[in-house]
Amino acid sequence: MTIGHRCWAIAEGYIPGDSFSEEPEFVSHETACILNAGGRDADIEITIYFEDREPCGPYRVSVPARRTVHLRFNDLEDPEPVPRDTDYASVIASTEPIVVQHTRLDSRHPNVALLSAMAHPVA
Amino acid sequence: MTIGHRCWAIAEGYIPGDSFSEEPEFVSHETACILNAGGRDADIEITIYFEDREPCGPYRVSVPARRTVHLRFNDLEDPEPVPRDTDYASVIASTEPIVVQHTRLDSRHPNVALLSAMAHPVA
Amino acid sequence: MTIGHRCWAIAEGYIPGDSFSEEPEFVSHETACILNAGGRDADIEITIYFEDREPCGPYRVSVPARRTVHLRFNDLEDPEPVPRDTDYASVIASTEPIVVQHTRLDSRHPNVALLSAMAHPVA
Amino acid sequence: MTIGHRCWAIAEGYIPGDSFSEEPEFVSHETACILNAGGRDADIEITIYFEDREPCGPYRVSVPARRTVHLRFNDLEDPEPVPRDTDYASVIASTEPIVVQHTRLDSRHPNVALLSAMAHPVA
């Protein structure tokens, strides 16, 4: 059984620039949770879209067979970091079927806020 | 590859009338995050549905090719502002394929609350 | 264009029994946001499923043409109220195509928490 | 009418290790809300995926006909507990059609945060 799709889109994207704590689990962040339940490693390319300039990418990440990677957009560095306090969106393309879910933890105030949505399966 | 659909629906809609802060990022708001990953500009019409009167619209917005717009329902003015503290829903129709995600930030209290859902792809 | 489906399912359901305030907008609640964007009134039947007893319903509600109803599960009374602090799920069947989104506001503490998900389109 | 699918995936997964309270309703938890609206009992197998080791499972649970089970990942014990403060993902396979929705309650701080997403229907 094939689990997932090879291309997903997330229209929401916003990393709050502030955090009440510097502990990694409490730093404001956005995550693309990627599940590769199949038997082959997945090579993944992420493109980031902005409001007022050309898209940026591809950012490359691998998710091995039968593994999940909860990728923080905060940690993307190459070709450039994802700017904070800036609206963006993303498209996630994979060589193998994957499942993608989007989560934000907003810790600008000490009681965190959370949101999550399954990404939109494109193809 | 075509990314998205030309019509989306969001059944939830409610802009809290209060906010603990007047800083734009902390004002209570609802957003339709729209991604146009394609090569042509998208002309978009939004219709707002209410509980007790005829729908309002179309509100018009453009999302250029390869851009995202995180449109705050708070900012819609023409043909009329979206009322606060009022239940509504929306249908978003585009000339080009787009992806739409719905987010609310509720800042009636100092620690914000968030919700998000991918819109429902209609056609 | 037909907007939506005639049957939707929500697997999550839980109305917290406590609220920090008795103002209606701050009472802990769960909502089925229903959009009927079509030209005919929709007659809707909701069935509630539980962990340890037979389902309850149908609860009946009408959503006129071109209207949205944000139906609080808290307000369902006939055939019986939905119990608080109890896990449940729901199936929402309509005579006309509708779109359904699920939202909870948890106000057991003064800073509310929110969650939302588009319901699952069944048919 | 068949309600749901026989296989679902949840790419997000993270049980916070801390909770401000030990009352069951306020312990930080993740839930797979499962609805079996059909007429036959569903035997379900859950597989948990990790970032750095082979998947774990199957965890087995039954959801009787016309019932919902809101299964806490916290409560899974066999073949082993789900580790806290650890990224994971899950695939939920059933002998009968079901609907699955994912919810987290994060109570590391006294004002809880919530997220929810419908799981991704695989097949």
Short mmCIF file of C-alpha atoms in Angstrom, two decimals:
data_model
loop_
_atom_site.label_atom_id
_atom_site.label_comp_id
_atom_site.label_asym_id
_atom_site.label_seq_id
_atom_site.Cartn_x
_atom_site.Cartn_y
_atom_site.Cartn_z
CA MET A 1 0.00 0.00 0.00
CA THR A 2 1.28 3.45 -0.92
CA ILE A 3 1.00 5.88 1.97
CA GLY A 4 0.81 9.50 0.94
CA HIS A 5 1.59 11.71 -2.03
CA ARG A 6 4.68 13.11 -3.72
CA CYS A 7 3.77 16.80 -3.54
CA TRP A 8 2.14 18.79 -0.74
CA ALA A 9 1.38 22.47 -0.19
CA ILE A 10 1.10 24.54 2.99
CA ALA A 11 -0.41 27.98 2.42
CA GLU A 12 0.13 29.23 5.98
CA GLY A 13 3.60 30.11 7.20
CA TYR A 14 4.80 32.53 9.87
CA ILE A 15 7.59 32.12 12.41
CA PRO A 16 7.10 34.53 15.31
CA GLY A 17 10.36 36.37 15.96
CA ASP A 18 10.00 36.33 19.72
CA SER A 19 9.92 33.56 22.31
CA PHE A 20 9.59 33.72 26.05
CA SER A 21 12.25 31.03 26.41
CA GLU A 22 15.35 29.90 24.56
CA GLU A 23 14.83 26.25 25.38
CA PRO A 24 14.51 24.54 21.99
CA GLU A 25 11.11 23.03 22.77
CA PHE A 26 9.71 26.44 23.67
CA VAL A 27 11.24 28.59 20.93
CA SER A 28 8.49 29.80 18.58
CA HIS A 29 8.65 27.55 15.56
CA GLU A 30 6.93 26.14 12.51
CA THR A 31 7.29 22.51 11.59
CA ALA A 32 6.63 20.39 8.53
CA CYS A 33 6.07 16.93 10.00
CA ILE A 34 7.02 14.48 7.26
CA LEU A 35 6.25 10.76 7.39
CA ASN A 36 7.90 8.37 4.95
CA ALA A 37 6.19 5.09 5.72
CA GLY A 38 7.53 3.41 2.59
CA GLY A 39 10.51 1.21 1.93
CA ARG A 40 12.71 3.68 0.04
CA ASP A 41 14.46 6.84 1.22
CA ALA A 42 12.76 10.05 0.12
CA ASP A 43 14.68 13.02 -1.26
CA ILE A 44 12.63 16.12 -0.63
CA GLU A 45 12.78 19.63 -2.02
CA ILE A 46 11.01 22.51 -0.29
CA THR A 47 10.23 25.81 -2.03
CA ILE A 48 9.27 28.84 0.06
CA TYR A 49 6.92 31.48 -1.38
CA PHE A 50 6.69 35.08 -0.23
CA GLU A 51 4.39 38.03 -0.68
CA ASP A 52 6.77 40.41 -2.38
CA ARG A 53 9.66 38.51 -3.95
CA GLU A 54 10.52 35.44 -5.97
CA PRO A 55 10.33 32.04 -4.27
CA CYS A 56 13.38 30.70 -2.47
CA GLY A 57 14.78 27.19 -2.71
CA PRO A 58 15.01 24.38 -3.12
CA TYR A 59 15.80 23.47 0.44
CA ARG A 60 16.83 19.79 0.47
CA VAL A 61 16.12 17.21 3.14
CA SER A 62 16.08 13.43 3.19
CA VAL A 63 13.66 11.28 5.09
CA PRO A 64 14.84 7.67 5.28
CA ALA A 65 12.53 4.74 4.66
CA ARG A 66 10.18 4.06 7.62
CA ARG A 67 11.12 7.28 9.40
CA THR A 68 9.53 10.59 10.28
CA VAL A 69 11.31 13.95 10.29
CA HIS A 70 9.69 16.89 12.04
CA LEU A 71 11.49 19.61 10.12
CA ARG A 72 11.59 23.05 11.68
CA PHE A 73 11.44 25.81 9.10
CA ASN A 74 13.51 27.72 11.69
CA ASP A 75 16.43 25.40 10.97
CA LEU A 76 16.54 25.84 7.19
CA GLU A 77 19.78 27.61 6.27
CA ASP A 78 20.62 26.78 2.66
CA PRO A 79 20.10 28.66 0.37
CA GLU A 80 19.08 31.18 3.08
CA PRO A 81 17.28 31.28 6.45
CA VAL A 82 13.51 31.69 6.50
CA PRO A 83 12.85 35.23 7.73
CA ARG A 84 10.99 35.70 11.02
CA ASP A 85 7.80 37.73 11.40
CA THR A 86 7.17 37.27 7.68
CA ASP A 87 4.28 35.60 5.87
CA TYR A 88 5.29 32.69 3.68
CA ALA A 89 3.95 29.48 2.14
CA SER A 90 5.63 26.27 1.03
CA VAL A 91 5.52 23.44 -1.48
CA ILE A 92 7.11 20.13 -0.54
CA ALA A 93 8.06 17.75 -3.36
CA SER A 94 9.38 14.25 -2.75
CA THR A 95 10.80 11.40 -4.79
CA GLU A 96 8.68 8.98 -2.74
CA PRO A 97 5.16 9.15 -1.28
CA ILE A 98 5.08 11.00 2.03
CA VAL A 99 2.51 12.53 4.38
CA VAL A 100 2.97 16.14 5.54
CA GLN A 101 1.36 17.93 8.48
CA HIS A 102 1.95 21.56 9.45
CA THR A 103 2.29 22.77 13.04
CA ARG A 104 3.14 26.09 14.68
CA LEU A 105 4.10 26.69 18.28
CA ASP A 106 3.79 30.38 19.16
CA SER A 107 5.63 31.15 22.40
CA ARG A 108 5.70 34.92 22.27
CA HIS A 109 3.83 34.68 25.57
CA PRO A 110 4.62 32.14 28.30
CA ASN A 111 1.54 30.08 27.64
CA VAL A 112 2.16 28.69 24.21
CA ALA A 113 -0.42 28.60 21.44
CA LEU A 114 -0.58 25.78 18.90
CA LEU A 115 -2.09 25.27 15.48
CA SER A 116 -1.93 22.34 13.10
CA ALA A 117 -3.36 21.34 9.74
CA MET A 118 -2.72 18.47 7.41
CA ALA A 119 -0.95 19.87 4.34
CA HIS A 120 -2.85 19.86 1.05
CA PRO A 121 -1.99 16.82 -1.11
CA VAL A 122 -1.20 18.15 -4.58
CA ALA A 123 -0.16 15.08 -6.55
CA MET B 1 2.20 20.31 -12.27
CA THR B 2 -0.93 22.17 -11.20
CA ILE B 3 -0.85 23.11 -7.52
CA GLY B 4 -4.25 23.57 -5.98
CA HIS B 5 -7.84 24.20 -6.98
CA ARG B 6 -9.90 27.11 -8.32
CA CYS B 7 -12.55 27.17 -5.60
CA TRP B 8 -12.27 26.69 -1.85
CA ALA B 9 -14.68 26.97 1.07
CA ILE B 10 -14.14 27.87 4.73
CA ALA B 11 -17.17 27.15 6.91
CA GLU B 12 -15.72 28.72 10.07
CA GLY B 13 -15.40 32.48 10.40
CA TYR B 14 -15.41 34.77 13.43
CA ILE B 15 -13.31 37.84 14.12
CA PRO B 16 -13.23 38.57 17.85
CA GLY B 17 -14.02 42.22 18.42
CA ASP B 18 -11.51 42.67 21.21
CA SER B 19 -7.75 42.49 21.39
CA PHE B 20 -5.40 43.01 24.30
CA SER B 21 -3.03 44.96 22.04
CA GLU B 22 -3.30 47.23 19.02
CA GLU B 23 -0.03 46.03 17.51
CA PRO B 24 -1.02 44.59 14.12
CA GLU B 25 0.49 41.18 14.83
CA PHE B 26 -1.52 40.87 18.03
CA VAL B 27 -4.88 42.23 16.92
CA SER B 28 -7.46 39.44 16.84
CA HIS B 29 -7.76 38.42 13.21
CA GLU B 30 -8.80 35.80 10.70
CA THR B 31 -6.67 35.09 7.67
CA ALA B 32 -7.13 33.30 4.37
CA CYS B 33 -3.59 32.26 3.48
CA ILE B 34 -3.55 31.98 -0.31
CA LEU B 35 -0.71 30.40 -2.28
CA ASN B 36 -0.47 30.88 -6.03
CA ALA B 37 2.45 28.63 -6.96
CA GLY B 38 1.70 28.82 -10.67
CA GLY B 39 3.01 31.00 -13.46
CA ARG B 40 0.00 33.26 -13.99
CA ASP B 41 -1.50 35.92 -11.74
CA ALA B 42 -4.71 34.85 -10.00
CA ASP B 43 -7.77 37.08 -9.76
CA ILE B 44 -9.76 36.02 -6.75
CA GLU B 45 -13.30 36.70 -5.62
CA ILE B 46 -14.39 36.09 -2.05
CA THR B 47 -18.03 35.77 -1.00
CA ILE B 48 -18.96 36.02 2.67
CA TYR B 49 -21.98 34.12 4.02
CA PHE B 50 -23.92 35.03 7.15
CA GLU B 51 -26.52 33.45 9.38
CA ASP B 52 -29.33 35.93 8.87
CA ARG B 53 -28.84 37.88 5.66
CA GLU B 54 -27.84 37.51 2.02
CA PRO B 55 -24.17 36.90 1.20
CA CYS B 56 -21.85 39.84 0.71
CA GLY B 57 -19.32 40.28 -2.08
CA PRO B 58 -17.48 39.71 -4.19
CA TYR B 59 -14.39 41.01 -2.45
CA ARG B 60 -11.60 41.12 -5.01
CA VAL B 61 -7.93 40.38 -4.46
CA SER B 62 -5.06 39.46 -6.77
CA VAL B 63 -2.30 37.04 -5.96
CA PRO B 64 0.57 37.35 -8.44
CA ALA B 65 2.27 34.32 -9.94
CA ARG B 66 4.63 32.56 -7.51
CA ARG B 67 3.45 34.60 -4.54
CA THR B 68 1.47 34.08 -1.35
CA VAL B 69 -0.96 36.56 0.18
CA HIS B 70 -2.08 36.11 3.77
CA LEU B 71 -5.29 38.05 3.50
CA ARG B 72 -6.85 39.30 6.71
CA PHE B 73 -10.61 39.28 6.62
CA ASN B 74 -10.25 42.26 8.99
CA ASP B 75 -8.87 44.31 6.11
CA LEU B 76 -11.70 43.70 3.64
CA GLU B 77 -13.50 47.02 3.04
CA ASP B 78 -15.22 46.83 -0.34
CA PRO B 79 -18.17 46.32 -0.65
CA GLU B 80 -18.29 46.53 3.17
CA PRO B 81 -16.23 45.56 6.24
CA VAL B 82 -16.65 42.10 7.73
CA PRO B 83 -18.52 42.58 11.02
CA ARG B 84 -16.78 41.63 14.27
CA ASP B 85 -18.17 39.16 16.79
CA THR B 86 -20.32 37.68 14.03
CA ASP B 87 -20.37 34.16 12.61
CA TYR B 88 -19.61 33.97 8.92
CA ALA B 89 -18.28 31.59 6.25
CA SER B 90 -16.55 32.17 2.93
CA VAL B 91 -16.10 30.85 -0.58
CA ILE B 92 -12.94 31.77 -2.45
CA ALA B 93 -12.99 31.49 -6.26
CA SER B 94 -9.89 32.04 -8.40
CA THR B 95 -9.06 32.26 -12.09
CA GLU B 96 -5.98 30.12 -11.43
CA PRO B 97 -5.28 27.13 -9.16
CA ILE B 98 -4.47 28.21 -5.60
CA VAL B 99 -4.17 26.64 -2.16
CA VAL B 100 -6.09 28.18 0.76
CA GLN B 101 -5.55 27.71 4.49
CA HIS B 102 -7.61 29.33 7.24
CA THR B 103 -6.12 30.71 10.47
CA ARG B 104 -7.48 32.66 13.43
CA LEU B 105 -5.51 34.47 16.09
CA ASP B 106 -7.70 35.25 19.10
CA SER B 107 -6.07 37.86 21.33
CA ARG B 108 -8.97 38.81 23.53
CA HIS B 109 -6.67 37.69 26.36
CA PRO B 110 -2.94 38.40 26.50
CA ASN B 111 -1.95 34.85 25.73
CA VAL B 112 -3.16 34.37 22.21
CA ALA B 113 -5.03 31.31 20.98
CA LEU B 114 -4.60 29.95 17.45
CA LEU B 115 -6.55 27.68 15.16
CA SER B 116 -5.92 26.62 11.59
CA ALA B 117 -7.45 24.32 9.01
CA MET B 118 -6.84 23.74 5.36
CA ALA B 119 -9.83 25.10 3.45
CA HIS B 120 -12.08 22.59 1.68
CA PRO B 121 -11.21 22.23 -2.02
CA VAL B 122 -14.47 22.57 -3.95
CA ALA B 123 -13.42 22.38 -7.59
CA MET C 1 -21.01 24.66 -9.21
CA THR C 2 -21.82 22.38 -6.30
CA ILE C 3 -20.10 23.46 -3.10
CA GLY C 4 -19.58 20.68 -0.63
CA HIS C 5 -20.86 17.22 0.18
CA ARG C 6 -24.01 15.70 1.67
CA CYS C 7 -22.37 13.77 4.50
CA TRP C 8 -19.51 14.72 6.81
CA ALA C 9 -17.89 13.12 9.84
CA ILE C 10 -16.12 14.60 12.87
CA ALA C 11 -14.25 12.03 14.95
CA GLU C 12 -13.29 14.45 17.74
CA GLY C 13 -15.85 15.72 20.18
CA TYR C 14 -15.57 16.90 23.78
CA ILE C 15 -17.33 19.76 25.52
CA PRO C 16 -15.40 20.82 28.62
CA GLY C 17 -17.78 21.06 31.54
CA ASP C 18 -16.16 24.13 33.04
CA SER C 19 -15.76 27.70 31.84
CA PHE C 20 -14.14 30.68 33.50
CA SER C 21 -17.01 32.90 32.34
CA GLU C 22 -20.70 32.57 31.65
CA GLU C 23 -20.68 35.04 28.80
CA PRO C 24 -21.88 33.04 25.78
CA GLU C 25 -18.80 33.81 23.70
CA PHE C 26 -16.54 32.49 26.47
CA VAL C 27 -18.43 29.41 27.56
CA SER C 28 -16.48 26.28 26.59
CA HIS C 29 -18.15 24.97 23.46
CA GLU C 30 -17.89 22.84 20.36
CA THR C 31 -19.26 24.03 17.08
CA ALA C 32 -20.11 22.47 13.74
CA CYS C 33 -19.79 25.38 11.33
CA ILE C 34 -22.08 24.56 8.42
CA LEU C 35 -22.09 26.46 5.13
CA ASN C 36 -24.92 26.01 2.64
CA ALA C 37 -23.72 28.04 -0.33
CA GLY C 38 -26.35 26.58 -2.64
CA GLY C 39 -29.77 27.77 -3.72
CA ARG C 40 -31.93 25.33 -1.75
CA ASP C 41 -32.51 25.03 1.99
CA ALA C 42 -30.68 22.10 3.59
CA ASP C 43 -32.33 19.79 6.12
CA ILE C 44 -29.62 18.29 8.25
CA GLU C 45 -29.53 15.31 10.62
CA ILE C 46 -26.75 14.90 13.16
CA THR C 47 -25.98 11.61 14.86
CA ILE C 48 -23.77 11.56 17.96
CA TYR C 49 -21.60 8.53 18.70
CA PHE C 50 -20.27 7.57 22.12
CA GLU C 51 -17.72 5.20 23.58
CA ASP C 52 -20.00 3.02 25.62
CA ARG C 53 -23.56 3.27 24.36
CA GLU C 54 -25.68 3.36 21.22
CA PRO C 55 -25.60 6.51 19.08
CA CYS C 56 -28.04 9.32 19.81
CA GLY C 57 -30.10 11.23 17.28
CA PRO C 58 -31.01 12.39 14.85
CA TYR C 59 -30.70 15.98 15.92
CA ARG C 60 -32.34 18.13 13.24
CA VAL C 61 -31.30 21.54 12.03
CA SER C 62 -32.02 23.54 8.89
CA VAL C 63 -29.57 25.77 7.09
CA PRO C 64 -31.32 28.04 4.59
CA ALA C 65 -29.96 28.59 1.10
CA ARG C 66 -26.95 30.93 1.01
CA ARG C 67 -26.55 30.92 4.78
CA THR C 68 -24.14 29.60 7.39
CA VAL C 69 -25.08 28.21 10.78
CA HIS C 70 -22.42 27.80 13.44
CA LEU C 71 -24.18 25.16 15.46
CA ARG C 72 -23.06 24.68 19.03
CA PHE C 73 -23.25 21.07 20.16
CA ASN C 74 -23.89 22.64 23.59
CA ASP C 75 -27.27 23.83 22.34
CA LEU C 76 -28.57 20.48 21.10
CA GLU C 77 -31.51 19.45 23.29
CA ASP C 78 -33.69 17.07 21.30
CA PRO C 79 -33.64 14.06 21.68
CA GLU C 80 -31.26 14.83 24.61
CA PRO C 81 -28.43 17.20 25.55
CA VAL C 82 -24.88 16.27 24.62
CA PRO C 83 -23.15 15.31 27.87
CA ARG C 84 -20.20 17.42 29.07
CA ASP C 85 -16.74 16.06 29.79
CA THR C 86 -17.55 13.08 27.58
CA ASP C 87 -15.86 11.88 24.39
CA TYR C 88 -18.12 11.77 21.37
CA ALA C 89 -18.05 11.91 17.56
CA SER C 90 -20.63 12.98 15.00
CA VAL C 91 -21.94 12.34 11.51
CA ILE C 92 -23.74 15.16 9.74
CA ALA C 93 -26.05 14.24 6.84
CA SER C 94 -27.75 16.84 4.65
CA THR C 95 -30.32 16.92 1.89
CA GLU C 96 -28.16 19.47 0.04
CA PRO C 97 -24.39 19.89 -0.40
CA ILE C 98 -22.80 21.66 2.57
CA VAL C 99 -19.33 22.30 3.99
CA VAL C 100 -18.64 21.47 7.65
CA GLN C 101 -15.80 22.65 9.87
CA HIS C 102 -15.27 21.69 13.51
CA THR C 103 -14.11 24.10 16.21
CA ARG C 104 -13.68 23.90 19.97
CA LEU C 105 -13.20 26.77 22.38
CA ASP C 106 -11.87 25.54 25.71
CA SER C 107 -12.28 28.18 28.40
CA ARG C 108 -11.63 26.12 31.50
CA HIS C 109 -8.85 28.63 32.10
CA PRO C 110 -9.14 32.37 31.46
CA ASN C 111 -6.95 32.29 28.40
CA VAL C 112 -8.97 30.28 25.96
CA ALA C 113 -7.56 27.51 23.78
CA LEU C 114 -8.86 26.83 20.27
CA LEU C 115 -8.76 23.96 17.84
CA SER C 116 -10.29 23.55 14.42
CA ALA C 117 -10.34 20.99 11.63
CA MET C 118 -12.32 20.67 8.44
CA ALA C 119 -14.71 17.76 8.86
CA HIS C 120 -14.11 14.65 6.75
CA PRO C 121 -16.26 14.60 3.60
CA VAL C 122 -17.91 11.19 3.44
CA ALA C 123 -20.13 11.38 0.38
CA MET D 1 -23.22 4.37 3.04
CA THR D 2 -19.63 3.68 3.96
CA ILE D 3 -18.25 6.25 6.39
CA GLY D 4 -14.50 6.61 6.27
CA HIS D 5 -11.43 4.73 5.12
CA ARG D 6 -9.44 1.70 6.24
CA CYS D 7 -6.05 3.39 6.56
CA TRP D 8 -5.11 6.82 7.91
CA ALA D 9 -1.84 8.61 8.59
CA ILE D 10 -0.89 11.28 11.13
CA ALA D 11 2.49 12.87 10.44
CA GLU D 12 2.57 14.96 13.63
CA GLY D 13 3.13 13.36 16.99
CA TYR D 14 4.65 14.66 20.22
CA ILE D 15 3.58 14.06 23.80
CA PRO D 16 4.91 16.79 26.07
CA GLY D 17 6.59 15.20 29.07
CA ASP D 18 5.34 17.80 31.54
CA SER D 19 1.90 18.78 32.76
CA PHE D 20 0.85 21.38 35.28
CA SER D 21 -1.71 18.97 36.72
CA GLU D 22 -2.07 15.23 37.20
CA GLU D 23 -5.81 15.24 36.67
CA PRO D 24 -6.37 12.99 33.65
CA GLU D 25 -8.18 15.66 31.65
CA PHE D 26 -5.28 18.07 32.11
CA VAL D 27 -2.32 15.75 31.58
CA SER D 28 -0.54 16.65 28.33
CA HIS D 29 -1.71 14.10 25.80
CA GLU D 30 -2.15 13.16 22.17
CA THR D 31 -5.27 11.46 20.98
CA ALA D 32 -6.36 9.56 17.89
CA CYS D 33 -10.12 10.06 17.85
CA ILE D 34 -11.53 7.07 15.98
CA LEU D 35 -15.13 6.83 14.78
CA ASN D 36 -16.53 3.52 13.62
CA ALA D 37 -19.98 4.50 12.34
CA GLY D 38 -20.51 1.18 10.61
CA GLY D 39 -22.26 -2.00 11.64
CA ARG D 40 -19.23 -4.21 12.25
CA ASP D 41 -16.55 -4.04 14.94
CA ALA D 42 -13.23 -2.68 13.70
CA ASP D 43 -9.89 -4.26 14.60
CA ILE D 44 -7.24 -1.60 14.36
CA GLU D 45 -3.45 -1.73 14.20
CA ILE D 46 -1.36 1.35 14.89
CA THR D 47 2.27 1.64 13.83
CA ILE D 48 4.45 4.38 15.33
CA TYR D 49 7.31 5.87 13.30
CA PHE D 50 10.34 7.62 14.74
CA GLU D 51 13.19 9.78 13.52
CA ASP D 52 16.07 7.51 14.37
CA ARG D 53 14.91 3.93 14.75
CA GLU D 54 12.67 1.29 13.23
CA PRO D 55 8.90 1.66 13.62
CA CYS D 56 7.18 0.19 16.64
CA GLY D 57 4.00 -1.85 16.63
CA PRO D 58 1.48 -2.95 15.90
CA TYR D 59 -0.49 -1.56 18.80
CA ARG D 60 -3.93 -3.18 18.72
CA VAL D 61 -7.25 -1.64 19.62
CA SER D 62 -10.86 -2.49 18.83
CA VAL D 63 -13.60 -0.01 18.14
CA PRO D 64 -17.03 -1.65 18.29
CA ALA D 65 -19.71 -0.98 15.68
CA ARG D 66 -21.38 2.43 16.12
CA ARG D 67 -18.87 3.59 18.71
CA THR D 68 -16.06 6.11 19.00
CA VAL D 69 -12.81 5.61 20.89
CA HIS D 70 -10.64 8.59 21.70
CA LEU D 71 -7.40 6.72 22.08
CA ARG D 72 -4.61 8.44 24.00
CA PHE D 73 -1.19 7.62 22.63
CA ASN D 74 -0.12 8.12 26.26
CA ASP D 75 -1.96 4.94 27.18
CA LEU D 76 -0.34 2.64 24.63
CA GLU D 77 1.76 0.06 26.49
CA ASP D 78 2.14 -2.99 24.27
CA PRO D 79 4.65 -3.59 22.68
CA GLU D 80 6.12 -0.53 24.50
CA PRO D 81 5.07 2.91 25.76
CA VAL D 82 5.29 5.86 23.38
CA PRO D 83 8.23 7.97 24.59
CA ARG D 84 7.55 11.52 25.80
CA ASP D 85 9.21 14.62 24.40
CA THR D 86 9.93 12.67 21.22
CA ASP D 87 8.80 13.32 17.63
CA TYR D 88 6.78 10.51 16.13
CA ALA D 89 4.17 9.80 13.45
CA SER D 90 1.55 7.07 13.09
CA VAL D 91 -0.33 4.93 10.60
CA ILE D 92 -3.68 3.53 11.63
CA ALA D 93 -5.02 0.51 9.72
CA SER D 94 -8.47 -0.93 10.29
CA THR D 95 -10.46 -3.94 9.16
CA GLU D 96 -13.51 -1.67 8.73
CA PRO D 97 -13.95 1.90 7.48
CA ILE D 98 -13.25 4.46 10.20
CA VAL D 99 -12.65 8.21 10.52
CA VAL D 100 -9.58 9.44 12.42
CA GLN D 101 -8.88 12.88 13.85
CA HIS D 102 -5.73 13.90 15.72
CA THR D 103 -5.70 16.16 18.77
CA ARG D 104 -3.05 17.33 21.21
CA LEU D 105 -3.56 18.98 24.57
CA ASP D 106 -0.37 20.65 25.77
CA SER D 107 -0.60 21.48 29.48
CA ARG D 108 3.03 22.23 30.22
CA HIS D 109 1.68 25.61 31.33
CA PRO D 110 -1.56 26.11 33.26
CA ASN D 111 -3.43 27.52 30.32
CA VAL D 112 -3.62 24.60 27.97
CA ALA D 113 -2.96 24.79 24.25
CA LEU D 114 -4.82 22.66 21.72
CA LEU D 115 -4.30 21.55 18.16
CA SER D 116 -6.32 19.25 15.93
CA ALA D 117 -6.25 18.02 12.36
CA MET D 118 -8.20 15.41 10.49
CA ALA D 119 -5.83 12.54 9.75
CA HIS D 120 -4.87 11.91 6.11
CA PRO D 121 -7.03 9.21 4.50
CA VAL D 122 -4.63 6.79 2.81
CA ALA D 123 -6.88 4.07 1.42
#
